[in-house]
Short mmCIF file of C-alpha atoms and ligand atoms in Angstrom, two decimals:
data_model
loop_
_atom_site.label_atom_id
_atom_site.label_comp_id
_atom_site.label_asym_id
_atom_site.label_seq_id
_atom_site.Cartn_x
_atom_site.Cartn_y
_atom_site.Cartn_z
CA MET A 1 11.20 -10.47 33.71
CA VAL A 2 10.68 -7.10 32.03
CA HIS A 3 13.83 -7.69 29.97
CA ASP A 4 12.43 -11.05 28.80
CA ALA A 5 9.20 -9.42 27.61
CA VAL A 6 10.98 -6.53 25.92
CA THR A 7 13.32 -8.81 24.03
CA PHE A 8 10.61 -11.36 23.09
CA TYR A 9 8.10 -9.04 21.42
CA SER A 10 9.26 -7.32 18.23
CA MET A 11 7.14 -4.28 19.05
CA PHE A 12 9.59 -3.44 21.83
CA SER A 13 13.23 -2.55 21.52
CA LEU A 14 16.14 -1.83 23.79
CA THR A 15 17.70 0.48 21.21
CA PRO A 16 16.31 3.81 19.99
CA ARG A 17 14.11 3.67 16.90
CA GLY A 18 12.87 6.19 14.40
CA ARG A 19 9.80 8.36 14.82
CA HIS A 20 7.93 6.02 12.43
CA ILE A 21 8.33 2.25 12.45
CA VAL A 22 7.87 0.56 9.08
CA ARG A 23 7.23 -3.17 9.43
CA LEU A 24 7.02 -5.26 6.28
CA CYS A 25 5.37 -8.67 6.57
CA GLU A 26 7.68 -11.49 5.52
CA SER A 27 5.25 -14.38 6.10
CA PRO A 28 4.38 -16.74 3.24
CA ASN A 29 1.31 -14.98 1.78
CA CYS A 30 3.09 -11.67 1.56
CA HIS A 31 6.29 -13.31 0.38
CA LEU A 32 4.41 -15.00 -2.48
CA ALA A 33 2.53 -11.80 -3.30
CA GLY A 34 5.68 -9.78 -3.84
CA ALA A 35 6.85 -8.44 -0.49
CA TRP A 36 10.45 -8.44 -1.69
CA SER A 37 9.66 -5.88 -4.38
CA ALA A 38 8.22 -3.69 -1.65
CA LEU A 39 11.30 -4.32 0.47
CA ASP A 40 13.58 -3.32 -2.39
CA GLU A 41 11.65 -0.06 -2.74
CA LEU A 42 11.67 0.59 1.01
CA ARG A 43 15.43 0.05 1.18
CA ARG A 44 15.97 2.25 -1.84
CA LEU A 45 13.79 5.11 -0.59
CA LEU A 46 14.94 5.02 3.01
CA ASP A 47 18.55 4.14 2.15
CA VAL A 48 18.73 1.78 5.13
CA GLY A 49 18.74 -1.95 5.65
CA VAL A 50 16.38 -4.02 7.74
CA GLY A 51 16.79 -3.16 11.40
CA GLU A 52 18.27 0.25 10.65
CA THR A 53 17.04 3.79 11.21
CA THR A 54 17.36 6.63 8.73
CA PRO A 55 20.02 9.19 9.68
CA ASP A 56 17.32 11.84 10.26
CA GLY A 57 15.66 9.55 12.80
CA GLU A 58 12.36 9.49 10.91
CA PHE A 59 12.02 5.82 9.92
CA THR A 60 13.11 2.44 11.20
CA LEU A 61 12.70 -0.49 8.80
CA GLU A 62 11.82 -3.89 10.20
CA LEU A 63 10.44 -7.22 9.03
CA THR A 64 7.61 -8.88 10.88
CA SER A 65 5.48 -11.98 10.77
CA CYS A 66 1.85 -12.04 9.59
CA LEU A 67 -0.05 -8.86 10.34
CA GLY A 68 -3.41 -10.57 9.93
CA ALA A 69 -4.24 -8.84 6.66
CA CYS A 70 -3.26 -11.63 4.27
CA GLY A 71 -6.22 -10.87 1.98
CA VAL A 72 -4.47 -7.68 0.86
CA ALA A 73 -0.92 -9.07 0.71
CA PRO A 74 1.73 -7.85 0.47
CA VAL A 75 1.32 -5.77 3.59
CA MET A 76 3.32 -3.36 5.68
CA MET A 77 2.46 -1.49 8.84
CA VAL A 78 3.62 2.07 9.42
CA ASP A 79 3.12 2.91 13.08
CA ASP A 80 -0.50 1.76 13.60
CA GLU A 81 -1.59 1.95 9.95
CA VAL A 82 -1.82 -1.25 7.89
CA VAL A 83 -1.10 -0.66 4.20
CA GLY A 84 -1.93 -3.51 1.84
CA ASN A 85 -1.74 -4.35 -1.85
CA LEU A 86 1.77 -2.98 -1.82
CA THR A 87 3.41 -1.99 -5.03
CA PRO A 88 6.52 0.16 -5.34
CA ASP A 89 4.21 3.12 -6.14
CA ARG A 90 2.12 2.51 -3.06
CA VAL A 91 5.26 2.27 -0.92
CA ARG A 92 6.45 5.61 -2.34
CA GLU A 93 3.07 7.30 -1.74
CA THR A 94 2.85 6.01 1.83
CA LEU A 95 6.34 7.14 2.80
CA ALA A 96 5.76 10.53 1.17
CA ARG A 97 2.58 10.94 3.21
CA TYR A 98 4.46 10.25 6.45
CA ARG A 99 7.33 12.52 5.47
CA GLU A 100 4.84 15.31 4.88
CA GLY A 101 3.23 14.60 8.23
CA ARG A 102 -0.12 13.56 6.79
S1 LIG B 201 1.13 -13.16 5.51
FE1 LIG B 201 1.43 -10.99 5.44
S2 LIG B 201 -0.32 -10.19 6.42
FE2 LIG B 201 -0.53 -12.35 6.64
#
């Protein structure tokens, strides 16, 4: 029963993840608003693919369904922080902030 819950919800994982989890919304509003540009920038900056963790163990990149913040699409969530109106610059600034521990 625990295994079923852990494997059903994307917030849980049976494999180790990075210190920070970056989840990019792939639902329609975010998709139409340019989530793939944000994904390109995330992949470029982190040098990992979706579902992978950076070699230093800092970030895991994942896709997720609607985060409930469609009004500011495209949206990603880093740990518990929702970051909207994503542009490549905003992606860069957000990751830099987490890398610096802010
Ligand atoms: S569709 Fe992305 S936050 Fe709702």
